[in-house]
Short mmCIF file of C-alpha atoms in Angstrom, two decimals:
data_model
loop_
_atom_site.label_atom_id
_atom_site.label_comp_id
_atom_site.label_asym_id
_atom_site.label_seq_id
_atom_site.Cartn_x
_atom_site.Cartn_y
_atom_site.Cartn_z
CA MET K 1 90.66 79.77 115.76
CA THR K 2 86.93 80.59 115.45
CA LEU K 3 85.74 83.43 113.27
CA THR K 4 84.73 85.53 116.28
CA THR K 5 88.05 84.92 118.06
CA HIS K 6 89.92 85.89 114.88
CA TRP K 7 87.93 89.12 114.62
CA ALA K 8 88.65 89.93 118.26
CA ALA K 9 92.37 89.30 117.81
CA ALA K 10 92.37 91.50 114.73
CA PHE K 11 90.61 94.27 116.65
CA GLN K 12 93.12 94.13 119.48
CA ALA K 13 96.13 94.07 117.12
CA GLU K 14 94.79 97.02 115.16
CA ASN K 15 94.23 99.14 118.25
CA GLN K 16 97.58 98.16 119.76
CA ASP K 17 99.32 99.38 116.59
CA GLN K 18 97.43 102.65 116.75
CA ASP K 19 98.38 103.20 120.38
CA THR K 20 102.10 102.67 119.81
CA ILE K 21 102.44 105.34 117.12
CA THR K 22 103.13 108.44 119.20
CA THR K 23 105.84 110.02 117.06
CA PRO K 24 105.13 113.59 115.91
CA SER K 25 103.84 113.76 112.35
CA ASP K 26 106.74 116.04 111.35
CA TRP K 27 109.39 113.91 113.06
CA PHE K 28 111.56 113.74 109.94
CA LEU K 29 112.08 117.54 110.08
CA ARG K 30 113.20 117.51 113.69
CA ASP K 31 116.55 117.29 115.41
CA PRO K 32 117.94 114.17 117.12
CA GLN K 33 119.41 116.04 120.11
CA ASP K 34 116.66 118.57 120.69
CA ASP K 35 113.63 116.42 119.81
CA HIS K 36 114.93 112.88 120.41
CA VAL K 37 113.86 111.60 116.98
CA GLN K 38 116.18 110.83 114.09
CA GLY K 39 115.06 113.58 111.74
CA VAL K 40 117.14 115.68 109.34
CA SER K 41 117.34 118.76 111.64
CA ALA K 42 115.65 121.02 109.08
CA GLU K 43 113.91 123.19 111.66
CA LYS K 44 117.11 123.57 113.68
CA ALA K 45 119.02 124.63 110.56
CA TYR K 46 116.42 127.26 109.62
CA ASN K 47 116.25 128.63 113.15
CA THR K 48 120.02 128.93 113.54
CA LEU K 49 122.51 128.61 110.69
CA LEU K 50 120.17 129.75 107.90
CA LYS K 51 118.20 132.39 109.79
CA GLY K 52 118.13 135.65 107.82
CA LYS K 53 120.30 134.22 105.04
CA PRO K 54 119.44 134.88 101.37
CA SER K 55 118.52 131.98 99.10
CA LYS K 56 117.88 131.26 95.43
CA THR K 57 115.09 129.16 93.98
CA VAL K 58 116.12 125.64 93.02
CA LEU K 59 114.27 123.59 90.40
CA VAL K 60 113.73 119.97 91.42
CA ALA K 61 112.23 117.47 88.97
CA VAL K 62 110.13 114.64 90.37
CA ILE K 63 109.98 111.70 87.97
CA ASP K 64 107.07 109.77 89.36
CA SER K 65 103.40 108.79 89.01
CA GLY K 66 102.27 112.41 88.67
CA ILE K 67 101.63 115.33 91.01
CA ASP K 68 98.42 117.11 92.02
CA VAL K 69 99.67 120.55 90.99
CA ASP K 70 96.55 122.21 92.45
CA HIS K 71 97.12 120.88 95.98
CA GLU K 72 96.80 123.65 98.56
CA ASP K 73 100.28 122.93 99.94
CA LEU K 74 102.00 122.53 96.56
CA LYS K 75 100.39 124.94 94.09
CA ASP K 76 102.69 127.81 95.04
CA ILE K 77 105.86 125.79 94.57
CA ILE K 78 104.99 124.04 91.29
CA TRP K 79 107.25 124.92 88.36
CA THR K 80 105.65 126.87 85.53
CA ASN K 81 107.21 126.94 82.07
CA GLU K 82 107.05 130.67 81.39
CA ASP K 83 107.87 130.15 77.71
CA GLU K 84 104.70 128.15 77.16
CA ILE K 85 101.23 129.68 76.74
CA PRO K 86 98.77 127.39 78.54
CA GLY K 87 96.10 125.66 76.51
CA ASN K 88 96.79 127.11 73.07
CA GLY K 89 97.80 123.78 71.55
CA ILE K 90 101.08 125.22 70.29
CA ASP K 91 104.64 124.30 71.19
CA ASP K 92 105.51 127.90 72.06
CA ASP K 93 109.01 127.21 73.35
CA LYS K 94 109.70 124.75 70.51
CA ASN K 95 111.05 122.05 72.82
CA GLY K 96 108.95 119.36 71.15
CA TYR K 97 106.27 119.22 73.86
CA ILE K 98 102.98 121.06 73.39
CA ASP K 99 101.59 122.98 76.40
CA ASP K 100 104.13 121.53 78.84
CA VAL K 101 103.23 124.15 81.42
CA HIS K 102 104.17 122.22 84.59
CA GLY K 103 106.13 119.34 83.11
CA TRP K 104 105.36 116.39 80.86
CA ASN K 105 103.70 112.98 80.91
CA PHE K 106 105.52 110.21 79.01
CA ILE K 107 102.90 107.57 79.85
CA GLY K 108 99.91 109.31 78.32
CA GLY K 109 98.55 109.94 74.87
CA LYS K 110 95.72 111.54 72.95
CA SER K 111 93.21 109.03 74.29
CA GLY K 112 94.16 109.21 77.98
CA ASN K 113 96.76 107.99 80.45
CA VAL K 114 98.39 104.78 81.54
CA ASN K 115 97.56 103.80 85.11
CA GLU K 116 98.40 100.11 85.50
CA ASP K 117 101.21 98.48 83.56
CA THR K 118 103.02 95.16 83.49
CA TYR K 119 106.25 94.43 85.34
CA GLU K 120 109.49 94.37 83.39
CA VAL K 121 109.96 90.70 84.23
CA THR K 122 106.60 90.00 82.57
CA ARG K 123 107.57 91.88 79.43
CA GLU K 124 110.91 90.07 79.26
CA TYR K 125 109.27 86.69 79.90
CA LYS K 126 106.85 87.31 77.05
CA ARG K 127 109.64 88.49 74.73
CA LEU K 128 111.96 85.55 75.35
CA LYS K 129 109.51 82.71 75.91
CA PRO K 130 108.87 81.90 72.20
CA LYS K 131 112.61 81.65 71.57
CA TYR K 132 113.70 79.57 74.55
CA GLU K 133 110.75 77.80 76.16
CA THR K 134 111.06 74.53 74.25
CA ILE K 135 114.74 74.51 73.37
CA GLU K 136 117.12 72.12 75.11
CA GLU K 137 119.96 73.89 76.87
CA ALA K 138 122.54 71.72 75.11
CA LYS K 139 121.25 72.96 71.75
CA VAL K 140 121.53 76.67 72.53
CA GLY K 141 124.03 78.29 70.17
CA LYS K 142 127.19 79.92 71.46
CA LYS K 143 126.00 83.41 70.53
CA ASP K 144 122.77 82.88 72.50
CA LYS K 145 124.33 81.44 75.66
CA ALA K 146 124.32 84.71 77.59
CA GLU K 147 120.75 85.51 76.61
CA TYR K 148 119.67 81.98 77.53
CA GLU K 149 121.15 82.35 81.00
CA TYR K 150 119.30 85.66 81.29
CA TRP K 151 116.10 83.91 80.17
CA LYS K 152 116.48 81.33 82.93
CA ARG K 153 116.67 84.11 85.53
CA VAL K 154 113.65 85.83 84.04
CA LYS K 155 111.67 82.58 83.86
CA PHE K 156 112.44 81.67 87.45
CA LYS K 157 111.52 85.08 88.82
CA TYR K 158 108.35 85.45 86.76
CA GLU K 159 106.93 82.02 87.53
CA ARG K 160 107.88 82.18 91.22
CA ASP K 161 106.55 85.70 91.78
CA PHE K 162 103.38 85.23 89.77
CA LYS K 163 102.47 82.16 91.83
CA ALA K 164 103.31 83.90 95.10
CA ASN K 165 101.15 86.91 94.23
CA LYS K 166 98.29 84.72 92.98
CA ASP K 167 98.37 82.71 96.21
CA GLN K 168 98.39 85.91 98.29
CA TYR K 169 95.51 87.33 96.27
CA ASP K 170 93.43 84.19 96.75
CA GLU K 171 94.16 84.13 100.49
CA TYR K 172 93.39 87.79 101.15
CA ASN K 173 90.37 87.80 98.88
CA GLY K 174 88.95 84.80 100.74
CA GLN K 175 89.51 86.52 104.08
CA TYR K 176 88.06 89.78 102.83
CA MET K 177 84.91 88.13 101.53
CA MET K 178 84.43 86.23 104.81
CA TYR K 179 85.14 89.13 107.16
CA SER K 180 83.26 91.77 105.22
CA SER K 181 80.22 89.51 105.22
CA ALA K 182 80.61 88.92 108.96
CA MET K 183 81.02 92.65 109.50
CA LYS K 184 77.66 93.30 107.85
CA ASN K 185 76.01 90.70 110.06
CA LEU K 186 77.56 92.08 113.26
CA THR K 187 76.54 95.61 112.34
CA PHE K 188 73.00 94.41 111.75
CA CYS K 189 72.94 92.64 115.13
CA ASP K 190 74.14 95.80 116.88
CA SER K 191 71.59 97.93 115.06
CA ILE K 192 68.51 95.91 115.94
CA LEU K 193 69.55 95.32 119.55
CA SER K 194 70.43 98.98 120.11
CA ARG K 195 67.02 100.04 118.78
CA SER K 196 65.25 97.52 121.00
CA VAL K 197 66.81 98.93 124.19
CA GLY K 198 67.01 102.53 123.02
CA LYS K 199 70.68 103.08 123.78
CA PRO K 200 74.17 102.11 122.57
CA LEU K 201 75.41 98.70 123.60
CA SER K 202 78.53 97.70 125.49
CA LYS K 203 79.88 94.33 126.50
CA SER K 204 78.43 94.68 130.04
CA THR K 205 75.01 96.09 129.09
CA LEU K 206 74.59 93.41 126.43
CA GLU K 207 74.45 90.72 129.12
CA ALA K 208 71.45 92.40 130.79
CA ILE K 209 69.25 92.47 127.68
CA ASN K 210 66.25 90.11 127.62
CA PRO K 211 65.40 89.63 123.92
CA THR K 212 61.71 89.51 123.02
CA SER K 213 62.05 87.63 119.73
CA ASP K 214 64.10 84.85 118.14
CA THR K 215 65.86 87.38 115.90
CA LEU K 216 66.95 89.50 118.86
CA ARG K 217 68.01 86.44 120.84
CA GLN K 218 70.16 85.27 117.95
CA ALA K 219 71.69 88.76 117.59
CA LYS K 220 72.54 88.84 121.30
CA THR K 221 74.09 85.36 121.16
CA ILE K 222 76.34 86.36 118.26
CA LEU K 223 77.52 89.60 119.88
CA VAL K 224 78.10 87.99 123.29
CA GLU K 225 80.22 85.29 121.69
CA VAL K 226 82.30 87.83 119.74
CA LEU K 227 82.85 90.23 122.65
CA GLY K 228 83.54 87.37 125.05
CA SER K 229 87.02 86.99 123.55
CA ILE K 230 87.95 90.57 124.52
CA ASP K 231 89.07 91.31 128.06
CA GLU K 232 87.96 94.92 128.50
CA ASP K 233 84.42 96.26 128.64
CA ILE K 234 84.05 98.23 125.42
CA GLN K 235 81.26 99.78 123.39
CA VAL K 236 80.04 97.55 120.57
CA SER K 237 80.34 100.49 118.19
CA GLU K 238 84.02 100.88 119.15
CA PHE K 239 84.59 97.20 118.52
CA LEU K 240 82.97 97.47 115.09
CA GLU K 241 85.08 100.50 114.20
CA GLY K 242 88.23 98.52 114.93
CA LEU K 243 87.05 95.60 112.86
CA GLN K 244 86.15 97.90 110.00
CA ARG K 245 89.72 99.13 109.95
CA TYR K 246 90.84 95.51 109.71
CA VAL K 247 88.46 94.88 106.81
CA ASP K 248 89.81 97.98 105.09
CA MET K 249 93.35 96.65 105.52
CA LEU K 250 92.29 93.37 103.93
CA LYS K 251 90.73 95.29 101.04
CA GLU K 252 94.01 97.14 100.47
CA ALA K 253 95.81 93.80 100.30
CA VAL K 254 93.23 92.44 97.85
CA ASP K 255 93.63 95.50 95.64
CA HIS K 256 97.44 95.30 95.81
CA PHE K 257 97.74 91.64 94.89
CA GLY K 258 94.82 91.87 92.49
CA THR K 259 96.61 94.60 90.54
CA ALA K 260 99.74 92.45 90.42
CA VAL K 261 97.84 89.42 89.11
CA ASN K 262 95.54 91.25 86.69
CA TYR K 263 98.08 93.70 85.31
CA GLY K 264 101.64 93.29 86.57
CA TYR K 265 102.01 89.61 85.66
CA ASN K 266 99.40 89.56 82.89
CA LEU K 267 101.13 88.46 79.67
CA ASP K 268 98.26 89.71 77.53
CA PHE K 269 98.00 93.24 78.95
CA ASN K 270 99.44 96.08 76.85
CA SER K 271 99.33 99.64 78.18
CA ARG K 272 101.08 101.25 75.23
CA THR K 273 97.99 101.39 73.04
CA VAL K 274 97.03 104.38 75.18
CA VAL K 275 100.37 106.12 74.64
CA GLY K 276 100.46 105.46 70.92
CA ASP K 277 104.25 105.54 70.60
CA ASP K 278 106.36 103.20 68.49
CA ALA K 279 107.63 100.68 71.03
CA LYS K 280 110.42 99.58 68.70
CA ASN K 281 111.70 103.12 68.21
CA LEU K 282 113.84 103.55 71.31
CA THR K 283 115.07 107.01 70.28
CA GLU K 284 111.55 108.43 69.96
CA LYS K 285 111.03 111.49 72.15
CA ASN K 286 107.99 113.62 71.39
CA TYR K 287 105.19 111.38 72.60
CA GLY K 288 102.90 111.66 75.65
CA ASN K 289 100.70 114.51 76.85
CA ASN K 290 100.78 117.41 79.30
CA ASP K 291 98.64 115.82 82.03
CA VAL K 292 101.26 115.84 84.80
CA ALA K 293 98.85 114.50 87.42
CA GLY K 294 97.54 111.42 85.66
CA PRO K 295 94.85 109.10 87.05
CA ASP K 296 96.58 108.38 90.38
CA PRO K 297 99.09 111.04 91.52
CA LYS K 298 99.19 109.91 95.16
CA HIS K 299 102.77 108.66 95.16
CA GLY K 300 104.24 111.61 93.30
CA THR K 301 102.24 114.14 95.30
CA HIS K 302 103.54 112.65 98.54
CA VAL K 303 107.11 112.76 97.24
CA ALA K 304 106.75 116.40 96.15
CA GLY K 305 105.46 117.43 99.57
CA ILE K 306 108.43 115.89 101.35
CA ILE K 307 110.80 117.91 99.20
CA GLY K 308 109.13 121.28 99.37
CA ALA K 309 105.54 121.57 100.62
CA ASN K 310 104.91 125.26 101.32
CA ARG K 311 106.58 126.22 104.59
CA LYS K 312 104.97 129.65 104.80
CA ASN K 313 101.22 129.06 104.44
CA ASP K 314 100.50 127.66 107.93
CA ILE K 315 98.43 124.77 106.54
CA GLY K 316 99.10 121.11 106.01
CA VAL K 317 102.75 120.13 106.27
CA LYS K 318 106.16 121.67 105.78
CA GLY K 319 108.58 120.37 103.19
CA ILE K 320 112.31 120.20 103.84
CA ALA K 321 113.35 122.86 101.30
CA ASP K 322 111.99 126.39 101.63
CA ASN K 323 112.79 127.83 98.18
CA VAL K 324 112.12 125.31 95.45
CA ARG K 325 110.01 124.77 92.39
CA ILE K 326 108.82 121.24 91.63
CA MET K 327 108.62 119.99 88.05
CA SER K 328 106.34 116.99 87.47
CA VAL K 329 107.59 114.46 84.94
CA ARG K 330 105.23 111.51 84.75
CA ALA K 331 106.89 108.22 83.78
CA VAL K 332 105.99 105.75 86.57
CA PRO K 333 102.79 103.67 86.28
CA ASN K 334 101.26 101.27 88.76
CA GLY K 335 103.66 98.61 87.56
CA ASP K 336 107.19 98.91 86.20
CA GLU K 337 108.40 102.00 84.39
CA ARG K 338 109.91 101.51 80.93
CA ASP K 339 113.51 102.39 80.12
CA LYS K 340 112.50 104.53 77.16
CA ASP K 341 110.21 106.67 79.34
CA VAL K 342 112.78 106.99 82.14
CA ALA K 343 115.49 108.09 79.71
CA ASN K 344 113.20 110.68 78.12
CA ALA K 345 112.07 111.92 81.52
CA ILE K 346 115.66 112.50 82.66
CA ILE K 347 116.49 114.32 79.43
CA TYR K 348 113.32 116.44 79.61
CA ALA K 349 114.02 117.46 83.23
CA THR K 350 117.62 118.32 82.41
CA ASP K 351 116.79 120.32 79.29
CA ASN K 352 114.22 122.35 81.18
CA GLY K 353 116.57 123.43 83.93
CA ALA K 354 116.20 120.93 86.78
CA LYS K 355 119.30 120.84 88.98
CA ILE K 356 118.13 117.96 91.15
CA ILE K 357 116.13 114.96 89.90
CA ASN K 358 114.33 112.69 92.36
CA MET K 359 113.63 109.13 91.21
CA SER K 360 111.52 107.11 93.64
CA PHE K 361 111.12 104.00 91.52
CA GLY K 362 113.01 100.87 90.56
CA LYS K 363 112.83 97.38 89.07
CA ALA K 364 114.83 94.16 88.79
CA PHE K 365 115.41 94.13 85.02
CA SER K 366 116.44 96.84 82.56
CA PRO K 367 116.50 95.50 78.97
CA ASN K 368 117.32 98.90 77.47
CA LYS K 369 119.67 100.14 80.15
CA GLU K 370 121.92 101.74 77.54
CA LEU K 371 119.17 104.30 76.92
CA VAL K 372 118.99 105.22 80.60
CA ASP K 373 122.78 105.29 80.86
CA LYS K 374 122.96 107.77 77.98
CA ALA K 375 120.35 110.01 79.62
CA VAL K 376 122.11 109.83 82.99
CA LYS K 377 125.45 110.74 81.39
CA TYR K 378 123.74 113.72 79.75
CA ALA K 379 122.28 114.88 83.07
CA VAL K 380 125.66 114.50 84.78
CA SER K 381 127.31 116.55 82.02
CA LYS K 382 124.81 119.34 82.68
CA GLY K 383 125.53 119.45 86.41
CA VAL K 384 122.44 117.61 87.67
CA LEU K 385 122.32 115.70 90.96
CA LEU K 386 120.36 112.46 90.59
CA VAL K 387 118.79 111.07 93.77
CA HIS K 388 117.39 107.53 93.63
CA ALA K 389 115.46 105.32 96.05
CA ALA K 390 117.33 102.10 96.87
CA GLY K 391 114.16 99.96 96.74
CA ASN K 392 111.85 98.16 99.14
CA ASP K 393 112.68 94.46 98.80
CA GLY K 394 114.94 94.15 101.84
CA ASP K 395 117.75 93.20 99.45
CA ASN K 396 121.48 93.77 99.45
CA THR K 397 121.84 95.66 96.18
CA ASP K 398 125.56 94.89 96.15
CA MET K 399 124.31 91.43 95.20
CA GLU K 400 120.82 91.95 93.71
CA SER K 401 120.08 94.11 90.69
CA ASN K 402 117.97 97.23 91.08
CA PHE K 403 117.50 99.61 88.17
CA PRO K 404 118.16 102.38 87.37
CA ASN K 405 121.54 102.60 89.05
CA ARG K 406 124.78 104.54 88.86
CA LYS K 407 126.80 101.85 87.07
CA PHE K 408 127.02 102.04 83.28
CA LEU K 409 126.85 98.93 81.09
CA LYS K 410 130.06 99.88 79.32
CA GLY K 411 131.97 100.67 82.51
CA GLY K 412 132.24 103.63 84.82
CA GLU K 413 129.51 105.21 86.89
CA ALA K 414 127.52 108.41 87.33
CA LYS K 415 129.56 110.73 89.56
CA THR K 416 126.57 112.81 90.68
CA TRP K 417 124.27 109.98 91.75
CA LEU K 418 123.03 109.33 95.29
CA GLU K 419 121.40 106.03 96.31
CA ILE K 420 119.19 106.29 99.40
CA GLY K 421 118.02 103.76 101.99
CA ALA K 422 115.15 104.31 104.45
CA SER K 423 115.46 104.95 108.20
CA SER K 424 113.01 105.32 111.07
CA TRP K 425 112.74 107.75 114.00
CA GLY K 426 114.43 105.88 116.83
CA ALA K 427 118.13 105.02 117.13
CA ASP K 428 117.58 101.43 118.23
CA SER K 429 117.65 98.07 116.48
CA ASN K 430 114.61 99.05 114.38
CA PHE K 431 116.32 102.19 113.06
CA VAL K 432 116.44 100.87 109.48
CA GLY K 433 113.14 100.36 107.65
CA SER K 434 112.44 96.62 107.59
CA PHE K 435 111.68 96.87 103.87
CA SER K 436 114.70 98.94 102.83
CA ASN K 437 117.32 97.75 100.38
CA TYR K 438 120.88 98.31 101.54
CA GLY K 439 124.45 97.86 100.33
CA LYS K 440 127.91 98.69 101.60
CA LYS K 441 128.95 99.58 98.03
CA SER K 442 125.70 100.49 96.30
CA VAL K 443 123.85 102.64 98.89
CA ASP K 444 125.29 106.04 99.86
CA LEU K 445 123.33 106.94 102.95
CA PHE K 446 120.05 106.57 104.81
CA SER K 447 117.25 109.10 105.11
CA PRO K 448 113.85 109.18 106.89
CA GLY K 449 111.41 106.86 105.14
CA VAL K 450 109.12 105.36 107.81
CA GLN K 451 105.76 106.93 108.74
CA ILE K 452 106.32 110.06 106.67
CA TYR K 453 103.37 112.47 106.72
CA SER K 454 103.03 114.44 103.51
CA THR K 455 100.69 115.73 100.82
CA THR K 456 98.27 113.48 98.96
CA PRO K 457 95.77 114.41 96.22
CA ASP K 458 92.74 116.64 96.70
CA ASN K 459 94.18 118.67 99.60
CA THR K 460 94.66 115.62 101.80
CA TYR K 461 97.62 114.34 103.82
CA GLU K 462 98.74 110.84 104.70
CA ASN K 463 101.48 108.72 106.25
CA LEU K 464 103.37 106.61 103.72
CA GLN K 465 106.64 104.76 103.98
CA GLY K 466 109.33 103.38 101.74
CA THR K 467 112.64 104.34 100.20
CA SER K 468 110.32 106.32 97.92
CA MET K 469 109.94 108.72 100.86
CA ALA K 470 113.59 108.56 101.91
CA SER K 471 114.85 109.64 98.49
CA PRO K 472 112.93 112.94 98.38
CA ALA K 473 113.97 113.65 101.97
CA ALA K 474 117.58 113.48 100.80
CA ALA K 475 116.73 115.44 97.65
CA GLY K 476 115.13 118.09 99.87
CA VAL K 477 118.31 118.40 101.90
CA ALA K 478 120.29 118.80 98.68
CA ALA K 479 117.86 121.49 97.53
CA VAL K 480 118.37 123.42 100.78
CA LEU K 481 122.12 123.39 100.23
CA LEU K 482 121.91 124.48 96.60
CA SER K 483 119.42 127.19 97.51
CA TYR K 484 121.65 128.79 100.18
CA PHE K 485 124.95 127.92 98.47
CA PRO K 486 124.05 128.31 94.78
CA ASP K 487 127.64 128.05 93.54
CA LEU K 488 127.99 124.46 94.67
CA SER K 489 128.40 121.94 91.86
CA ALA K 490 126.40 118.72 91.72
CA ALA K 491 129.54 116.78 92.66
CA GLN K 492 130.08 119.03 95.68
CA LEU K 493 126.44 118.62 96.71
CA LYS K 494 126.85 114.87 96.65
CA ASP K 495 130.11 114.97 98.59
CA ILE K 496 128.71 117.32 101.25
CA LEU K 497 125.63 115.18 101.82
CA ARG K 498 127.82 112.11 102.16
CA GLN K 499 130.50 113.65 104.36
CA SER K 500 128.04 115.38 106.71
CA THR K 501 125.94 112.34 107.57
CA ARG K 502 125.35 111.67 111.24
CA LYS K 503 127.11 108.54 112.46
CA PHE K 504 125.91 106.08 115.09
CA ASP K 505 128.97 104.53 116.68
CA GLY K 506 128.33 100.93 117.63
CA LEU K 507 124.63 100.98 116.69
CA LYS K 508 123.40 97.55 115.67
CA VAL K 509 120.21 97.27 113.66
CA ILE K 510 118.04 94.49 112.32
CA LYS K 511 119.22 93.78 108.79
CA PRO K 512 116.24 94.10 106.42
CA GLY K 513 114.80 90.77 105.35
CA THR K 514 116.30 88.97 108.36
CA HIS K 515 116.19 88.81 112.15
CA ASP K 516 119.95 89.35 112.40
CA GLU K 517 121.54 92.38 114.00
CA VAL K 518 124.38 94.02 112.10
CA PRO K 519 126.27 97.31 112.48
CA PHE K 520 124.32 100.14 110.87
CA SER K 521 127.61 101.26 109.33
CA ASP K 522 127.63 98.06 107.22
CA LEU K 523 124.44 98.95 105.33
CA SER K 524 125.76 101.90 103.31
CA ASN K 525 129.13 103.23 102.24
CA THR K 526 128.94 106.31 104.49
CA GLY K 527 127.33 104.47 107.39
CA GLY K 528 125.30 107.59 108.13
CA LEU K 529 122.01 109.50 108.13
CA VAL K 530 121.45 112.65 106.06
CA ASN K 531 121.28 115.88 108.08
CA VAL K 532 120.55 119.47 106.98
CA TYR K 533 122.23 121.13 109.95
CA GLU K 534 125.50 119.25 109.55
CA ALA K 535 125.42 119.66 105.76
CA VAL K 536 124.97 123.44 106.04
CA LYS K 537 127.87 123.65 108.50
CA LEU K 538 130.10 121.77 106.09
CA ALA K 539 128.90 123.70 103.02
CA SER K 540 129.81 126.98 104.68
CA THR K 541 133.45 125.87 104.71
CA ILE K 542 133.58 124.92 101.01
CA LYS K 543 135.20 127.34 98.61
CA THR K 544 133.32 127.55 95.35
CA GLN K 545 133.73 129.30 92.04
CA PRO K 546 130.71 131.30 90.81
CA LYS K 547 128.93 129.44 88.04
CA SER K 548 129.10 130.95 84.59
CA LYS K 549 125.82 132.23 83.26
#
């Protein structure tokens, strides 16, 4: 395929994708019967079952990359620690965290904040490599056998994934360099030809131009060749806009794989010098800083908006829950979160009154899982519902590890934990997000996670997708229930969300990571989709005991 033909194909593919996305931006709030999209029926619930009903404010903690607490659609629903005096440098509430006005940042320090970090597999590879790289398997001692088998899994995954990401980076970087250079040349050709004729160019008008110089003749030849591979008669400027979008997509891929190669799989990179904590002290708590936004709060800001973006201000978007406060607990870098930070984040959120904790993150290895287990058990004992994204690897998590999870190393599991897969808007074979993890035993239910429009930093809004978006959608539904039925326990919340899911009898979907069609009911243990309307109906029938103060 020639360069010009490739550009034309890219232009057509880009515009075809744009034309097929006709779903309303708030589809995930809408009702399947009334609006014909597979949303959570939030608007229907507010307009009927919940209309005129009293509610109480629910505190939801978002453990994530950080949140833009000044966003126009979030600032009124951000949690404020009333026992802390902002900016005085004193731990007024004596909880061990100075000036934690809107939450806490466990991946920051006196000198700044962590943005990129390594992957857990990289850290484990580096830790175990000196011990096992040169040893013969037959000479591994009995007490080290289990760790050696673990090392083999780590080694395989690290070396395979590093190579795959390096190859992808090299490929996309090569394409980006070639196409961005071609884009500059095509833009130049359009510019000089347009000036020579005094009007914008199109495919048809280009043919009629009689160039008066070698430069103009060459410019015409290039543009005619490029546009000749496109059927319709279009403006050259429109063509260039489409190609620019394609170049931007390539740049995003370059940045993504470049970050993986330069940071995620970099054995020499160490982010913790910024934090300044003692990496060997796993029980250390009072480290970090109070910057709850951090250098890149896009992910966390989007998550927060899904849960509870202001529904009353007539700007931006509407969140699912209408009476919440969002606590920002920063523990997730651009890389893999560390068990120590996750454990401390869960404990911090619990100690400061969060009743629901959203966790839109995950990884394949958890070397200090006992720390996270202890924190999860503590949260469960305090009546907290933990909502976790199932992950975006298209894996069956009944078979593949994804951490954190509900199962404890020493047996048993967290009774107030929900694991969430990602769904799309239409009830057809593409109903399940192609990226979503799934599991008949490990995943509880599915929730909207494809093309979700929500808040992003600096008063902007954007579509993102992933189980990272599905988890806060489910957490938002839980927050609605707890707000209107405040005497529900965390265990009851979990049971209601599970029991009230919408079922799809006989629906077959494409199993993530394959081309096979399987029953949707096989991908989670409820076989259903979360729904506010159905959950509220069920909650209204549950007898509860008022909580003690």
